[in-house]
Amino acid sequence: MARLSGKVTIITGAAGGLGRVAALQFAREGSHIVVSDLIDGQSAVDEIKSAGGSAAYIHADVTSEDSWKEVVGFANSTFGSVDVLYNNAGVMLGEDDNPVTTPMSVYERTMDINVKGVLLGCKYAIPHMIEQGKGTIVNVASFVAHMGAATPQIAYTASKGAVLAMTREIAVIYARKGIRANALCPGPVMTPLLAAFLDNDAKRNRRLVHIPMGRFGEPEEIANGALFLASDESSWMTGQSLIIDGGITAAYVTPE
Ligand code: NAD
């Protein structure tokens, strides 16, 4: 039996990058997918449908309460439920650097999308999950919620630490209501988000030396973790951080 058979999953930022690959994988496992994004997600929906899956797109901004009301309403009216909330949308902005140079506007925009966006998703999905007595939440943080880097993106790192802490608290609050919440902490995967940041060989190699496995991750390898957290296979797991990073956070010295 498919691992998410009949479940309804909202995935934010599902028009591209990691979210889109996860959307395809979740759909392959039997979930109806609400593709939610600021940019047009119709091609993601078409790709899911041509592979035999079920999906619908809604334009939404994760920082907007009105958008979230619409997204949860749309999931209910289109597919009849909200079983999984996959808070994937996130940004790493160009001028995000060290604490001295990072403009406060960059900090505020990053926190708005990466932290408030996750909180709002929970705010509007949880009441529905409480009503139905079950639900799972997967919040995308990052390995930088666990480790510091001397090539900083201070706002991004702070935002992902907040996602991790918030996820733990949500997990504890709702543990007896049938709702589980876990954080997914990917290492570097070559999506548009990372490609914009590591835009030359020197920068890419500076990262690669810290990855014991010697390569960037593949989007499918992150989606596999999300699938595990979203499905009943992780039924006794809540408030945790699942790190998928090629060994980065395990390493003190990496292999030659
Ligand atoms: P991406 O830039 O390729 O995709 C992000 C998606 O989010 C885009 O489709 C974008 O349109 C959407 N989005 C941005 N702002 C939005 C908003 N306000 N409302 C709705 N949608 C919005 O990025 P990605 O690499 O696929 O990253 C996905 C998640 O994984 C992010 O939370 C990111 O921080 C996290 N992450 C990525 C990596 C990596 O190496 N790629 C590593 C760790 C964590």
PDB file of C-alpha atoms and ligand atoms in Angstrom:
ATOM      1  CA  MET A   1       0.000   0.000   0.000  1.00  0.00           C
ATOM      2  CA  ALA A   2       1.189   3.494  -0.792  1.00  0.00           C
ATOM      3  CA  ARG A   3       2.775   5.242   2.152  1.00  0.00           C
ATOM      4  CA  LEU A   4       0.491   8.310   2.096  1.00  0.00           C
ATOM      5  CA  SER A   5      -2.577   6.707   0.621  1.00  0.00           C
ATOM      6  CA  GLY A   6      -5.563   9.095   0.582  1.00  0.00           C
ATOM      7  CA  LYS A   7      -3.808  11.765   2.681  1.00  0.00           C
ATOM      8  CA  VAL A   8      -4.024  15.425   1.763  1.00  0.00           C
ATOM      9  CA  THR A   9      -0.716  17.308   1.910  1.00  0.00           C
ATOM     10  CA  ILE A  10      -0.176  21.049   1.672  1.00  0.00           C
ATOM     11  CA  ILE A  11       3.359  21.787   0.459  1.00  0.00           C
ATOM     12  CA  THR A  12       4.516  25.400   0.486  1.00  0.00           C
ATOM     13  CA  GLY A  13       7.073  26.491  -2.085  1.00  0.00           C
ATOM     14  CA  ALA A  14       6.136  23.441  -4.140  1.00  0.00           C
ATOM     15  CA  ALA A  15       6.465  25.072  -7.563  1.00  0.00           C
ATOM     16  CA  GLY A  16      10.238  24.544  -7.612  1.00  0.00           C
ATOM     17  CA  GLY A  17      13.308  23.240  -5.808  1.00  0.00           C
ATOM     18  CA  LEU A  18      12.999  20.714  -2.980  1.00  0.00           C
ATOM     19  CA  GLY A  19       9.264  21.315  -2.577  1.00  0.00           C
ATOM     20  CA  ARG A  20       8.469  20.290  -6.138  1.00  0.00           C
ATOM     21  CA  VAL A  21      10.465  17.068  -5.918  1.00  0.00           C
ATOM     22  CA  ALA A  22       8.771  16.245  -2.615  1.00  0.00           C
ATOM     23  CA  ALA A  23       5.374  16.987  -4.159  1.00  0.00           C
ATOM     24  CA  LEU A  24       6.044  14.444  -6.910  1.00  0.00           C
ATOM     25  CA  GLN A  25       7.279  11.862  -4.438  1.00  0.00           C
ATOM     26  CA  PHE A  26       4.356  12.366  -2.012  1.00  0.00           C
ATOM     27  CA  ALA A  27       1.912  12.095  -4.923  1.00  0.00           C
ATOM     28  CA  ARG A  28       3.557   8.861  -6.049  1.00  0.00           C
ATOM     29  CA  GLU A  29       2.862   7.563  -2.528  1.00  0.00           C
ATOM     30  CA  GLY A  30      -0.852   8.258  -2.864  1.00  0.00           C
ATOM     31  CA  SER A  31      -1.217  11.734  -1.355  1.00  0.00           C
ATOM     32  CA  HIS A  32      -3.357  14.487  -2.876  1.00  0.00           C
ATOM     33  CA  ILE A  33      -1.085  17.512  -3.120  1.00  0.00           C
ATOM     34  CA  VAL A  34      -1.930  21.161  -2.634  1.00  0.00           C
ATOM     35  CA  VAL A  35       0.899  22.916  -4.462  1.00  0.00           C
ATOM     36  CA  SER A  36       1.154  26.292  -2.779  1.00  0.00           C
ATOM     37  CA  ASP A  37       3.631  28.924  -3.983  1.00  0.00           C
ATOM     38  CA  LEU A  38       4.140  32.587  -4.797  1.00  0.00           C
ATOM     39  CA  ILE A  39       5.211  31.607  -8.307  1.00  0.00           C
ATOM     40  CA  ASP A  40       3.086  29.625 -10.750  1.00  0.00           C
ATOM     41  CA  GLY A  41       2.861  25.983  -9.699  1.00  0.00           C
ATOM     42  CA  GLN A  42       0.663  24.743 -12.535  1.00  0.00           C
ATOM     43  CA  SER A  43       3.558  22.940 -14.245  1.00  0.00           C
ATOM     44  CA  ALA A  44       4.251  21.034 -11.006  1.00  0.00           C
ATOM     45  CA  VAL A  45       0.577  20.035 -10.927  1.00  0.00           C
ATOM     46  CA  ASP A  46       0.698  18.965 -14.581  1.00  0.00           C
ATOM     47  CA  GLU A  47       3.814  16.875 -13.917  1.00  0.00           C
ATOM     48  CA  ILE A  48       2.141  15.162 -10.949  1.00  0.00           C
ATOM     49  CA  LYS A  49      -1.028  14.494 -12.919  1.00  0.00           C
ATOM     50  CA  SER A  50       0.820  13.117 -15.935  1.00  0.00           C
ATOM     51  CA  ALA A  51       2.535  10.664 -13.574  1.00  0.00           C
ATOM     52  CA  GLY A  52      -0.924   9.524 -12.421  1.00  0.00           C
ATOM     53  CA  GLY A  53      -1.102  11.595  -9.230  1.00  0.00           C
ATOM     54  CA  SER A  54      -3.578  14.076  -7.807  1.00  0.00           C
ATOM     55  CA  ALA A  55      -2.735  17.746  -7.236  1.00  0.00           C
ATOM     56  CA  ALA A  56      -4.025  21.295  -7.421  1.00  0.00           C
ATOM     57  CA  TYR A  57      -2.240  24.639  -7.356  1.00  0.00           C
ATOM     58  CA  ILE A  58      -3.046  27.686  -5.274  1.00  0.00           C
ATOM     59  CA  HIS A  59      -1.155  30.956  -5.414  1.00  0.00           C
ATOM     60  CA  ALA A  60      -0.190  31.877  -1.857  1.00  0.00           C
ATOM     61  CA  ASP A  61       2.282  33.918   0.125  1.00  0.00           C
ATOM     62  CA  VAL A  62       3.275  32.155   3.350  1.00  0.00           C
ATOM     63  CA  THR A  63       3.670  35.502   5.128  1.00  0.00           C
ATOM     64  CA  SER A  64      -0.002  36.400   4.625  1.00  0.00           C
ATOM     65  CA  GLU A  65      -2.732  35.275   7.022  1.00  0.00           C
ATOM     66  CA  ASP A  66      -5.342  35.742   4.301  1.00  0.00           C
ATOM     67  CA  SER A  67      -3.346  33.447   2.009  1.00  0.00           C
ATOM     68  CA  TRP A  68      -3.206  30.767   4.686  1.00  0.00           C
ATOM     69  CA  LYS A  69      -6.964  30.931   5.287  1.00  0.00           C
ATOM     70  CA  GLU A  70      -7.439  30.427   1.555  1.00  0.00           C
ATOM     71  CA  VAL A  71      -4.918  27.571   1.332  1.00  0.00           C
ATOM     72  CA  VAL A  72      -6.471  25.568   4.172  1.00  0.00           C
ATOM     73  CA  GLY A  73      -9.975  26.280   2.833  1.00  0.00           C
ATOM     74  CA  PHE A  74      -8.854  25.240  -0.667  1.00  0.00           C
ATOM     75  CA  ALA A  75      -7.354  21.958   0.625  1.00  0.00           C
ATOM     76  CA  ASN A  76     -10.615  21.183   2.401  1.00  0.00           C
ATOM     77  CA  SER A  77     -12.903  22.113  -0.454  1.00  0.00           C
ATOM     78  CA  THR A  78     -10.780  20.420  -3.129  1.00  0.00           C
ATOM     79  CA  PHE A  79      -9.650  17.248  -1.364  1.00  0.00           C
ATOM     80  CA  GLY A  80     -11.717  17.190   1.854  1.00  0.00           C
ATOM     81  CA  SER A  81      -9.032  17.382   4.518  1.00  0.00           C
ATOM     82  CA  VAL A  82      -5.599  18.590   5.680  1.00  0.00           C
ATOM     83  CA  ASP A  83      -3.571  15.629   6.914  1.00  0.00           C
ATOM     84  CA  VAL A  84      -0.022  16.773   6.305  1.00  0.00           C
ATOM     85  CA  LEU A  85       1.399  20.268   6.416  1.00  0.00           C
ATOM     86  CA  TYR A  86       4.811  20.466   4.798  1.00  0.00           C
ATOM     87  CA  ASN A  87       6.212  23.926   5.534  1.00  0.00           C
ATOM     88  CA  ASN A  88       8.946  23.940   2.922  1.00  0.00           C
ATOM     89  CA  ALA A  89       9.010  27.495   1.514  1.00  0.00           C
ATOM     90  CA  GLY A  90      12.061  29.440   2.580  1.00  0.00           C
ATOM     91  CA  VAL A  91      14.542  32.005   1.337  1.00  0.00           C
ATOM     92  CA  MET A  92      18.217  32.817   1.705  1.00  0.00           C
ATOM     93  CA  LEU A  93      18.613  36.420   0.597  1.00  0.00           C
ATOM     94  CA  GLY A  94      21.574  37.865  -1.281  1.00  0.00           C
ATOM     95  CA  GLU A  95      22.767  40.429   1.256  1.00  0.00           C
ATOM     96  CA  ASP A  96      22.464  38.034   4.192  1.00  0.00           C
ATOM     97  CA  ASP A  97      25.967  37.946   5.667  1.00  0.00           C
ATOM     98  CA  ASN A  98      27.483  38.622   9.091  1.00  0.00           C
ATOM     99  CA  PRO A  99      25.786  40.432  12.010  1.00  0.00           C
ATOM    100  CA  VAL A 100      27.593  43.705  11.280  1.00  0.00           C
ATOM    101  CA  THR A 101      26.824  44.009   7.580  1.00  0.00           C
ATOM    102  CA  THR A 102      23.443  42.336   7.125  1.00  0.00           C
ATOM    103  CA  PRO A 103      20.747  44.970   6.498  1.00  0.00           C
ATOM    104  CA  MET A 104      17.879  44.778   8.973  1.00  0.00           C
ATOM    105  CA  SER A 105      15.478  44.694   6.043  1.00  0.00           C
ATOM    106  CA  VAL A 106      17.103  41.410   4.964  1.00  0.00           C
ATOM    107  CA  TYR A 107      16.802  40.030   8.487  1.00  0.00           C
ATOM    108  CA  GLU A 108      13.142  41.042   8.679  1.00  0.00           C
ATOM    109  CA  ARG A 109      12.221  39.601   5.280  1.00  0.00           C
ATOM    110  CA  THR A 110      14.019  36.340   6.073  1.00  0.00           C
ATOM    111  CA  MET A 111      12.305  35.960   9.442  1.00  0.00           C
ATOM    112  CA  ASP A 112       8.964  36.852   7.889  1.00  0.00           C
ATOM    113  CA  ILE A 113       9.104  34.107   5.277  1.00  0.00           C
ATOM    114  CA  ASN A 114      11.101  31.422   7.080  1.00  0.00           C
ATOM    115  CA  VAL A 115       9.651  31.759  10.591  1.00  0.00           C
ATOM    116  CA  LYS A 116       6.335  33.626  10.447  1.00  0.00           C
ATOM    117  CA  GLY A 117       5.446  31.629   7.316  1.00  0.00           C
ATOM    118  CA  VAL A 118       5.867  28.373   9.232  1.00  0.00           C
ATOM    119  CA  LEU A 119       3.995  29.674  12.268  1.00  0.00           C
ATOM    120  CA  LEU A 120       1.052  30.839  10.155  1.00  0.00           C
ATOM    121  CA  GLY A 121       0.836  27.480   8.406  1.00  0.00           C
ATOM    122  CA  CYS A 122       0.595  25.827  11.795  1.00  0.00           C
ATOM    123  CA  LYS A 123      -1.871  28.439  13.036  1.00  0.00           C
ATOM    124  CA  TYR A 124      -4.363  27.657  10.275  1.00  0.00           C
ATOM    125  CA  ALA A 125      -3.792  23.913   9.791  1.00  0.00           C
ATOM    126  CA  ILE A 126      -3.692  22.848  13.449  1.00  0.00           C
ATOM    127  CA  PRO A 127      -7.335  23.676  14.322  1.00  0.00           C
ATOM    128  CA  HIS A 128      -8.407  21.449  11.456  1.00  0.00           C
ATOM    129  CA  MET A 129      -6.046  18.679  12.575  1.00  0.00           C
ATOM    130  CA  ILE A 130      -7.370  18.918  16.136  1.00  0.00           C
ATOM    131  CA  GLU A 131     -10.912  18.571  14.817  1.00  0.00           C
ATOM    132  CA  GLN A 132     -10.043  15.412  12.893  1.00  0.00           C
ATOM    133  CA  GLY A 133      -7.894  14.086  15.769  1.00  0.00           C
ATOM    134  CA  LYS A 134      -4.759  13.644  13.684  1.00  0.00           C
ATOM    135  CA  GLY A 135      -2.226  15.337  11.474  1.00  0.00           C
ATOM    136  CA  THR A 136       1.471  15.626  10.800  1.00  0.00           C
ATOM    137  CA  ILE A 137       3.598  18.701  10.361  1.00  0.00           C
ATOM    138  CA  VAL A 138       7.004  18.744   8.709  1.00  0.00           C
ATOM    139  CA  ASN A 139       8.860  22.031   9.070  1.00  0.00           C
ATOM    140  CA  VAL A 140      11.945  22.585   6.965  1.00  0.00           C
ATOM    141  CA  ALA A 141      14.832  23.946   9.001  1.00  0.00           C
ATOM    142  CA  SER A 142      18.448  23.281   7.963  1.00  0.00           C
ATOM    143  CA  PHE A 143      21.675  21.784   9.238  1.00  0.00           C
ATOM    144  CA  VAL A 144      22.670  25.389  10.079  1.00  0.00           C
ATOM    145  CA  ALA A 145      20.169  25.212  12.934  1.00  0.00           C
ATOM    146  CA  HIS A 146      22.751  22.877  14.515  1.00  0.00           C
ATOM    147  CA  MET A 147      26.127  24.285  13.414  1.00  0.00           C
ATOM    148  CA  GLY A 148      27.748  27.639  12.788  1.00  0.00           C
ATOM    149  CA  ALA A 149      29.512  28.571   9.554  1.00  0.00           C
ATOM    150  CA  ALA A 150      32.304  31.086   9.031  1.00  0.00           C
ATOM    151  CA  THR A 151      30.718  31.850   5.653  1.00  0.00           C
ATOM    152  CA  PRO A 152      27.655  33.312   7.360  1.00  0.00           C
ATOM    153  CA  GLN A 153      24.074  34.008   6.455  1.00  0.00           C
ATOM    154  CA  ILE A 154      23.164  35.238   9.903  1.00  0.00           C
ATOM    155  CA  ALA A 155      19.470  35.929   9.291  1.00  0.00           C
ATOM    156  CA  TYR A 156      18.943  32.595   7.559  1.00  0.00           C
ATOM    157  CA  THR A 157      20.710  30.704  10.355  1.00  0.00           C
ATOM    158  CA  ALA A 158      18.692  32.515  13.028  1.00  0.00           C
ATOM    159  CA  SER A 159      15.483  31.751  11.150  1.00  0.00           C
ATOM    160  CA  LYS A 160      16.234  28.038  10.903  1.00  0.00           C
ATOM    161  CA  GLY A 161      17.124  27.870  14.612  1.00  0.00           C
ATOM    162  CA  ALA A 162      13.731  29.422  15.302  1.00  0.00           C
ATOM    163  CA  VAL A 163      11.974  26.863  13.091  1.00  0.00           C
ATOM    164  CA  LEU A 164      13.623  24.028  14.996  1.00  0.00           C
ATOM    165  CA  ALA A 165      12.757  25.445  18.440  1.00  0.00           C
ATOM    166  CA  MET A 166       9.196  26.239  17.369  1.00  0.00           C
ATOM    167  CA  THR A 167       8.727  22.743  15.984  1.00  0.00           C
ATOM    168  CA  ARG A 168       9.725  21.149  19.286  1.00  0.00           C
ATOM    169  CA  GLU A 169       7.261  23.306  21.192  1.00  0.00           C
ATOM    170  CA  ILE A 170       4.399  22.645  18.765  1.00  0.00           C
ATOM    171  CA  ALA A 171       5.148  18.928  19.058  1.00  0.00           C
ATOM    172  CA  VAL A 172       4.873  19.022  22.833  1.00  0.00           C
ATOM    173  CA  ILE A 173       1.735  21.175  22.917  1.00  0.00           C
ATOM    174  CA  TYR A 174      -0.196  18.854  20.591  1.00  0.00           C
ATOM    175  CA  ALA A 175       1.357  15.471  21.407  1.00  0.00           C
ATOM    176  CA  ARG A 176      -1.879  14.215  23.000  1.00  0.00           C
ATOM    177  CA  LYS A 177      -4.087  15.525  20.212  1.00  0.00           C
ATOM    178  CA  GLY A 178      -2.762  13.125  17.578  1.00  0.00           C
ATOM    179  CA  ILE A 179      -0.641  15.787  15.917  1.00  0.00           C
ATOM    180  CA  ARG A 180       3.046  15.207  15.330  1.00  0.00           C
ATOM    181  CA  ALA A 181       5.554  17.885  14.309  1.00  0.00           C
ATOM    182  CA  ASN A 182       9.138  17.310  13.267  1.00  0.00           C
ATOM    183  CA  ALA A 183      11.848  19.413  11.680  1.00  0.00           C
ATOM    184  CA  LEU A 184      13.693  18.322   8.586  1.00  0.00           C
ATOM    185  CA  CYS A 185      17.259  19.621   8.465  1.00  0.00           C
ATOM    186  CA  PRO A 186      18.815  19.267   5.016  1.00  0.00           C
ATOM    187  CA  GLY A 187      22.461  19.853   4.236  1.00  0.00           C
ATOM    188  CA  PRO A 188      23.383  21.603   0.976  1.00  0.00           C
ATOM    189  CA  VAL A 189      21.400  20.475  -2.069  1.00  0.00           C
ATOM    190  CA  MET A 190      21.889  22.161  -5.455  1.00  0.00           C
ATOM    191  CA  THR A 191      18.523  23.854  -5.879  1.00  0.00           C
ATOM    192  CA  PRO A 192      18.120  27.437  -7.206  1.00  0.00           C
ATOM    193  CA  LEU A 193      18.354  28.689  -3.585  1.00  0.00           C
ATOM    194  CA  LEU A 194      21.844  27.233  -3.062  1.00  0.00           C
ATOM    195  CA  ALA A 195      23.028  27.783  -6.639  1.00  0.00           C
ATOM    196  CA  ALA A 196      22.454  31.532  -6.206  1.00  0.00           C
ATOM    197  CA  PHE A 197      24.539  31.538  -3.024  1.00  0.00           C
ATOM    198  CA  LEU A 198      27.369  29.240  -4.205  1.00  0.00           C
ATOM    199  CA  ASP A 199      27.729  30.865  -7.601  1.00  0.00           C
ATOM    200  CA  ASN A 200      31.332  29.898  -8.432  1.00  0.00           C
ATOM    201  CA  ASP A 201      33.686  26.893  -8.102  1.00  0.00           C
ATOM    202  CA  ALA A 202      35.690  28.409  -5.240  1.00  0.00           C
ATOM    203  CA  LYS A 203      32.534  28.840  -3.134  1.00  0.00           C
ATOM    204  CA  ARG A 204      31.220  25.392  -4.034  1.00  0.00           C
ATOM    205  CA  ASN A 205      34.541  23.734  -3.167  1.00  0.00           C
ATOM    206  CA  ARG A 206      34.730  25.615   0.132  1.00  0.00           C
ATOM    207  CA  ARG A 207      31.494  23.820   1.048  1.00  0.00           C
ATOM    208  CA  LEU A 208      32.341  20.438  -0.424  1.00  0.00           C
ATOM    209  CA  VAL A 209      35.431  19.957   1.777  1.00  0.00           C
ATOM    210  CA  HIS A 210      33.133  19.958   4.822  1.00  0.00           C
ATOM    211  CA  ILE A 211      30.872  17.218   3.528  1.00  0.00           C
ATOM    212  CA  PRO A 212      32.300  13.829   4.530  1.00  0.00           C
ATOM    213  CA  MET A 213      30.486  12.147   1.648  1.00  0.00           C
ATOM    214  CA  GLY A 214      32.136  14.601  -0.758  1.00  0.00           C
ATOM    215  CA  ARG A 215      29.039  15.666  -2.691  1.00  0.00           C
ATOM    216  CA  PHE A 216      25.934  17.806  -2.414  1.00  0.00           C
ATOM    217  CA  GLY A 217      22.643  16.099  -1.659  1.00  0.00           C
ATOM    218  CA  GLU A 218      19.971  15.261  -4.205  1.00  0.00           C
ATOM    219  CA  PRO A 219      16.459  16.670  -3.765  1.00  0.00           C
ATOM    220  CA  GLU A 220      15.058  13.113  -3.681  1.00  0.00           C
ATOM    221  CA  GLU A 221      17.257  12.324  -0.673  1.00  0.00           C
ATOM    222  CA  ILE A 222      15.616  15.158   1.252  1.00  0.00           C
ATOM    223  CA  ALA A 223      12.126  14.227   0.046  1.00  0.00           C
ATOM    224  CA  ASN A 224      12.701  10.672   1.327  1.00  0.00           C
ATOM    225  CA  GLY A 225      13.164  12.094   4.829  1.00  0.00           C
ATOM    226  CA  ALA A 226      10.080  14.284   4.486  1.00  0.00           C
ATOM    227  CA  LEU A 227       8.073  11.264   3.386  1.00  0.00           C
ATOM    228  CA  PHE A 228       9.159   9.321   6.443  1.00  0.00           C
ATOM    229  CA  LEU A 229       8.233  12.202   8.776  1.00  0.00           C
ATOM    230  CA  ALA A 230       4.893  12.789   7.061  1.00  0.00           C
ATOM    231  CA  SER A 231       3.806   9.164   7.022  1.00  0.00           C
ATOM    232  CA  ASP A 232       2.760   6.765   9.776  1.00  0.00           C
ATOM    233  CA  GLU A 233       6.200   5.148   9.556  1.00  0.00           C
ATOM    234  CA  SER A 234       7.364   7.814  12.031  1.00  0.00           C
ATOM    235  CA  SER A 235       4.287   7.364  14.240  1.00  0.00           C
ATOM    236  CA  TRP A 236       6.214   7.522  17.565  1.00  0.00           C
ATOM    237  CA  MET A 237       8.457  10.399  16.561  1.00  0.00           C
ATOM    238  CA  THR A 238       7.653  13.996  17.382  1.00  0.00           C
ATOM    239  CA  GLY A 239       9.569  17.166  18.193  1.00  0.00           C
ATOM    240  CA  GLN A 240      12.703  15.839  16.541  1.00  0.00           C
ATOM    241  CA  SER A 241      15.196  17.060  14.038  1.00  0.00           C
ATOM    242  CA  LEU A 242      15.936  14.753  11.124  1.00  0.00           C
ATOM    243  CA  ILE A 243      19.315  15.769   9.705  1.00  0.00           C
ATOM    244  CA  ILE A 244      20.102  14.637   6.148  1.00  0.00           C
ATOM    245  CA  ASP A 245      23.458  16.158   5.336  1.00  0.00           C
ATOM    246  CA  GLY A 246      26.020  13.697   3.951  1.00  0.00           C
ATOM    247  CA  GLY A 247      27.645  13.581   7.398  1.00  0.00           C
ATOM    248  CA  ILE A 248      28.376  17.312   7.860  1.00  0.00           C
ATOM    249  CA  THR A 249      27.096  17.580  11.427  1.00  0.00           C
ATOM    250  CA  ALA A 250      28.854  14.355  12.425  1.00  0.00           C
ATOM    251  CA  ALA A 251      32.276  15.536  11.285  1.00  0.00           C
ATOM    252  CA  TYR A 252      35.137  17.128  13.134  1.00  0.00           C
ATOM    253  CA  VAL A 253      37.719  16.365  10.445  1.00  0.00           C
ATOM    254  CA  THR A 254      36.588  15.246   7.011  1.00  0.00           C
ATOM    255  CA  PRO A 255      38.293  12.566   4.887  1.00  0.00           C
ATOM    256  CA  GLU A 256      41.146  13.627   2.523  1.00  0.00           C
TER     257      GLU A 256
HETATM  258  P1  NAD B   1      14.097  27.247  -3.757  1.00  0.00           P
HETATM  259  O1  NAD B   1      14.451  28.687  -3.753  1.00  0.00           O
HETATM  260  O2  NAD B   1      14.571  26.393  -4.880  1.00  0.00           O
HETATM  261  O3  NAD B   1      12.525  27.057  -3.606  1.00  0.00           O
HETATM  262  C1  NAD B   1      11.812  27.763  -2.614  1.00  0.00           C
HETATM  263  C2  NAD B   1      10.371  27.907  -3.050  1.00  0.00           C
HETATM  264  O4  NAD B   1       9.692  28.690  -2.045  1.00  0.00           O
HETATM  265  C3  NAD B   1      10.228  28.659  -4.388  1.00  0.00           C
HETATM  266  O5  NAD B   1       9.354  27.955  -5.240  1.00  0.00           O
HETATM  267  C4  NAD B   1       9.665  30.018  -3.972  1.00  0.00           C
HETATM  268  O6  NAD B   1       8.822  30.598  -4.945  1.00  0.00           O
HETATM  269  C5  NAD B   1       8.896  29.651  -2.705  1.00  0.00           C
HETATM  270  N1  NAD B   1       8.675  30.823  -1.852  1.00  0.00           N
HETATM  271  C6  NAD B   1       9.576  31.770  -1.517  1.00  0.00           C
HETATM  272  N2  NAD B   1       8.986  32.716  -0.769  1.00  0.00           N
HETATM  273  C7  NAD B   1       7.678  32.358  -0.638  1.00  0.00           C
HETATM  274  C8  NAD B   1       6.560  32.940   0.009  1.00  0.00           C
HETATM  275  N3  NAD B   1       6.657  34.099   0.678  1.00  0.00           N
HETATM  276  N4  NAD B   1       5.364  32.293  -0.069  1.00  0.00           N
HETATM  277  C9  NAD B   1       5.245  31.137  -0.751  1.00  0.00           C
HETATM  278  N5  NAD B   1       6.281  30.536  -1.384  1.00  0.00           N
HETATM  279  C10 NAD B   1       7.485  31.148  -1.330  1.00  0.00           C
HETATM  280  O7  NAD B   1      14.641  26.664  -2.363  1.00  0.00           O
HETATM  281  P2  NAD B   1      14.920  25.143  -1.919  1.00  0.00           P
HETATM  282  O8  NAD B   1      16.384  24.917  -1.955  1.00  0.00           O
HETATM  283  O9  NAD B   1      14.014  24.226  -2.622  1.00  0.00           O
HETATM  284  O10 NAD B   1      14.536  25.260  -0.386  1.00  0.00           O
HETATM  285  C11 NAD B   1      13.356  24.705   0.170  1.00  0.00           C
HETATM  286  C12 NAD B   1      13.501  24.720   1.683  1.00  0.00           C
HETATM  287  O11 NAD B   1      14.630  23.930   2.051  1.00  0.00           O
HETATM  288  C13 NAD B   1      13.754  26.120   2.251  1.00  0.00           C
HETATM  289  O12 NAD B   1      13.084  26.262   3.491  1.00  0.00           O
HETATM  290  C14 NAD B   1      15.253  26.133   2.473  1.00  0.00           C
HETATM  291  O13 NAD B   1      15.647  27.043   3.474  1.00  0.00           O
HETATM  292  C15 NAD B   1      15.475  24.689   2.900  1.00  0.00           C
HETATM  293  N6  NAD B   1      16.850  24.215   2.763  1.00  0.00           N
HETATM  294  C16 NAD B   1      17.427  24.145   1.529  1.00  0.00           C
HETATM  295  C17 NAD B   1      18.727  23.683   1.440  1.00  0.00           C
HETATM  296  C18 NAD B   1      19.427  23.593   0.113  1.00  0.00           C
HETATM  297  O14 NAD B   1      20.631  23.324   0.110  1.00  0.00           O
HETATM  298  N7  NAD B   1      18.775  23.763  -0.998  1.00  0.00           N
HETATM  299  C19 NAD B   1      19.425  23.281   2.590  1.00  0.00           C
HETATM  300  C20 NAD B   1      18.784  23.360   3.826  1.00  0.00           C
HETATM  301  C21 NAD B   1      17.488  23.835   3.888  1.00  0.00           C
END
